């Protein structure tokens, strides 16, 4: 069962912040976040393991609430280069290298 | 950074024909995957492969699909008799363990 992402789409002006949410009905071992530009392969952003940690680099960070089986991606002071579709990928508790099941994606457009 | 290589980048075929999509995963990776993405939609899991056998497959991966790792470096996806609905971008991915997935740049398959 695929994770549910919200919102489906968001338009920002450069410099604004955004939060993208990912929710699963299954117990999770890890949550991955990827960004995909049009016509390109998904590019890895970060991985969060069970334990409720928060990770980040520069102005993109994420949290993982293991109890709620939810993860959120935080984009602060957005740049034009942040535009793309963001996917969360979830891995169940059954194995560390199990398949990732991707959410429906969130289209982010950053404008001037 | 090491890369997953996919060939061809585009493949056009007639309905009912067989196609083979090729991938060279990163050399020290142990887990291999095929995903597909219909235009504008989410990334869908097809199959995972570990230790020279399929470890998991989705409902999409029916008898028309097969995977092989014939020579220890290449990883192929074969579709025996293509259908119109097989038209999609096919991504190969690999990883060492439970860490991030490395995606190839994809093969755009068009079935006419």
Coordinates of C-alpha atoms in Angstrom, one line a residue:
Chain A
X1 CA 0.0 0.0 0.0
X2 CA 1.5 3.2 -1.1
X3 CA 2.2 6.1 1.2
X4 CA 0.1 9.2 0.9
X5 CA 1.7 12.5 0.2
X6 CA 0.3 16.0 0.8
X7 CA -0.1 18.5 -0.7
X8 CA -0.3 17.2 -4.3
X9 CA 1.2 20.4 -5.6
X10 CA 2.5 23.7 -4.2
X11 CA 3.7 26.9 -5.8
X12 CA 6.1 29.1 -3.9
X13 CA 7.9 32.3 -4.4
X14 CA 11.6 32.2 -4.1
X15 CA 12.5 32.5 -0.4
X16 CA 9.3 31.0 0.9
X17 CA 9.1 27.8 3.0
X18 CA 7.2 24.6 2.3
X19 CA 6.4 21.4 4.2
X20 CA 5.6 18.1 2.4
X21 CA 4.1 15.3 4.3
X22 CA 4.2 11.6 3.8
X23 CA 2.0 9.2 5.7
X24 CA 1.9 5.4 5.8
X25 CA -0.6 2.9 7.1
X26 CA 2.2 0.3 7.8
X27 CA 5.0 0.2 10.4
X28 CA 8.1 1.6 8.8
X29 CA 11.8 0.8 9.0
X30 CA 12.9 3.9 7.0
X31 CA 11.6 6.8 4.9
X32 CA 13.6 8.1 2.0
X33 CA 13.1 11.4 0.2
X34 CA 13.8 11.9 -3.5
X35 CA 13.5 14.8 -5.9
X36 CA 12.8 14.3 -9.6
X37 CA 13.2 16.9 -12.3
X38 CA 11.1 16.5 -15.4
X39 CA 12.5 13.8 -17.6
X40 CA 15.2 12.8 -15.2
X41 CA 15.7 10.0 -12.6
X42 CA 14.8 10.6 -9.0
X43 CA 17.7 12.0 -7.0
X44 CA 18.3 11.0 -3.3
X45 CA 17.8 13.7 -0.7
X46 CA 17.9 11.9 2.6
X47 CA 17.0 8.8 4.5
X48 CA 15.5 8.6 8.0
X49 CA 15.5 5.5 10.1
X50 CA 13.1 4.5 12.8
X51 CA 13.8 6.4 16.0
X52 CA 12.1 9.7 15.2
X53 CA 15.3 11.5 14.1
X54 CA 15.5 14.6 12.2
X55 CA 18.0 15.1 9.5
X56 CA 19.0 17.9 7.2
X57 CA 21.5 19.6 5.1
X58 CA 21.5 23.2 4.2
X59 CA 17.9 24.4 3.9
X60 CA 16.3 21.0 3.4
X61 CA 15.5 18.9 6.4
X62 CA 13.1 16.1 7.3
X63 CA 11.6 14.4 10.4
X64 CA 10.2 10.9 11.0
X65 CA 7.6 10.2 13.6
X66 CA 7.7 6.5 14.0
X67 CA 4.6 6.2 16.2
X68 CA 2.5 8.0 13.6
X69 CA 4.3 6.5 10.6
X70 CA 4.7 9.9 9.2
X71 CA 7.5 11.9 7.7
X72 CA 7.7 15.6 6.8
X73 CA 10.2 17.3 4.5
X74 CA 10.9 20.9 5.3
X75 CA 12.1 23.3 2.6
X76 CA 13.2 26.7 3.9
X77 CA 14.1 29.8 1.9
X78 CA 13.3 28.0 -1.3
X79 CA 15.4 28.5 -4.4
X80 CA 14.4 28.1 -8.0
X81 CA 16.5 24.9 -8.1
X82 CA 14.1 23.3 -5.6
X83 CA 11.4 23.0 -8.3
X84 CA 10.5 19.4 -9.1
X85 CA 8.4 16.5 -7.9
X86 CA 9.2 15.2 -4.4
X87 CA 8.6 11.6 -3.6
X88 CA 8.8 9.8 -0.3
X89 CA 9.8 6.2 -0.4
X90 CA 9.0 3.9 2.5
X91 CA 10.5 0.6 3.5
X92 CA 8.6 -1.7 5.8
X93 CA 9.9 -3.5 8.9
X94 CA 10.4 -6.8 7.1
X95 CA 13.9 -6.2 5.9
X96 CA 16.6 -3.5 5.7
X97 CA 16.9 -3.8 1.9
X98 CA 13.2 -4.3 1.1
X99 CA 11.7 -2.5 -1.8
X100 CA 10.9 1.2 -1.5
X101 CA 7.2 2.0 -2.1
X102 CA 6.9 5.5 -3.4
X103 CA 4.2 8.0 -2.7
X104 CA 2.1 9.8 -5.3
X105 CA 4.5 12.8 -5.3
X106 CA 4.3 16.5 -4.6
X107 CA 4.9 18.9 -7.4
X108 CA 6.8 21.9 -6.2
X109 CA 7.2 25.0 -8.3
X110 CA 9.3 27.9 -7.2
X111 CA 8.8 31.2 -9.0
X112 CA 10.6 34.5 -8.9
Chain B
X1 CA 29.9 9.6 -7.6
X2 CA 29.4 6.1 -9.1
X3 CA 26.5 5.7 -11.5
X4 CA 23.9 3.2 -12.6
X5 CA 24.0 3.0 -16.4
X6 CA 21.0 2.1 -18.5
X7 CA 20.7 1.4 -22.2
X8 CA 19.1 2.3 -24.4
X9 CA 17.8 5.7 -23.3
X10 CA 14.8 5.3 -25.7
X11 CA 13.2 2.2 -27.2
X12 CA 10.3 2.2 -29.6
X13 CA 8.7 -1.2 -30.4
X14 CA 5.6 -2.6 -31.9
X15 CA 2.9 -4.2 -29.8
X16 CA 3.7 -7.9 -29.3
X17 CA 7.4 -7.6 -29.7
X18 CA 10.0 -8.5 -27.1
X19 CA 12.2 -5.9 -25.6
X20 CA 15.2 -6.1 -23.3
X21 CA 16.2 -3.2 -21.2
X22 CA 19.8 -3.2 -19.9
X23 CA 21.3 -1.9 -16.7
X24 CA 24.8 -1.9 -15.2
X25 CA 24.4 -1.4 -11.5
X26 CA 27.2 0.0 -9.3
X27 CA 29.9 -2.6 -8.9
X28 CA 29.8 -3.3 -5.2
X29 CA 26.0 -3.1 -4.9
X30 CA 24.1 -6.2 -3.9
X31 CA 20.5 -5.3 -4.3
X32 CA 18.9 -4.5 -7.7
X33 CA 15.5 -3.2 -8.6
X34 CA 13.4 -2.3 -11.6
X35 CA 10.8 0.5 -11.3
X36 CA 8.6 2.1 -13.9
X37 CA 6.9 5.5 -14.2
X38 CA 4.1 6.2 -16.5
X39 CA 4.2 9.8 -17.6
X40 CA 3.2 12.2 -14.8
X41 CA 2.6 9.4 -12.3
X42 CA 4.4 7.9 -9.4
X43 CA 7.3 5.6 -9.5
X44 CA 6.1 2.0 -9.3
X45 CA 8.0 -1.0 -8.0
X46 CA 8.3 -3.9 -10.4
X47 CA 10.9 -6.3 -9.0
X48 CA 13.8 -6.7 -6.6
X49 CA 16.7 -9.0 -7.1
X50 CA 19.3 -10.3 -4.6
X51 CA 21.8 -13.2 -4.6
X52 CA 20.9 -14.1 -8.1
X53 CA 17.2 -14.5 -7.5
X54 CA 14.0 -12.5 -7.4
X55 CA 13.4 -11.4 -3.8
X56 CA 10.1 -9.6 -4.3
X57 CA 7.8 -8.7 -7.2
X58 CA 4.7 -6.6 -7.7
X59 CA 1.4 -7.4 -9.3
X60 CA 2.6 -5.6 -12.4
X61 CA 5.5 -8.1 -12.8
X62 CA 3.5 -10.9 -14.5
X63 CA 4.6 -13.8 -16.7
X64 CA 5.5 -11.4 -19.5
X65 CA 8.3 -9.9 -17.4
X66 CA 11.6 -11.5 -16.5
X67 CA 14.9 -10.4 -15.0
X68 CA 18.4 -11.8 -15.3
X69 CA 21.9 -11.0 -14.2
X70 CA 23.7 -13.0 -16.9
X71 CA 27.3 -12.1 -16.3
X72 CA 27.7 -10.6 -12.8
X73 CA 27.6 -7.0 -14.1
X74 CA 24.6 -6.5 -16.3
X75 CA 21.0 -6.7 -15.0
X76 CA 18.3 -7.0 -17.6
X77 CA 14.6 -6.6 -17.8
X78 CA 12.8 -8.5 -20.5
X79 CA 9.2 -8.0 -21.6
X80 CA 8.2 -10.9 -23.8
X81 CA 5.2 -9.5 -25.6
X82 CA 4.8 -5.8 -25.2
X83 CA 1.4 -4.2 -24.7
X84 CA 0.4 -0.5 -25.2
X85 CA 0.2 -0.1 -21.5
X86 CA 3.8 -1.1 -21.0
X87 CA 4.8 2.3 -22.4
X88 CA 6.6 4.0 -19.5
X89 CA 10.0 5.1 -18.3
X90 CA 11.8 2.2 -16.7
X91 CA 14.3 2.8 -14.0
X92 CA 16.9 0.4 -12.8
X93 CA 18.3 1.0 -9.3
X94 CA 20.8 -0.6 -7.0
X95 CA 22.1 -0.3 -3.5
X96 CA 24.5 -1.8 -1.0
X97 CA 22.1 -2.5 1.8
X98 CA 19.3 -0.5 3.4
X99 CA 20.9 2.8 2.4
X100 CA 19.9 5.0 -0.5
X101 CA 18.9 3.8 -3.8
X102 CA 20.9 4.9 -6.8
X103 CA 18.8 5.3 -9.9
X104 CA 19.8 5.0 -13.5
X105 CA 18.8 7.7 -16.0
X106 CA 16.0 5.4 -17.3
X107 CA 14.8 3.9 -20.6
X108 CA 11.8 5.5 -22.2
X109 CA 9.8 2.6 -23.7
X110 CA 7.2 3.5 -26.3
X111 CA 4.9 0.7 -27.5
X112 CA 3.1 1.4 -30.7

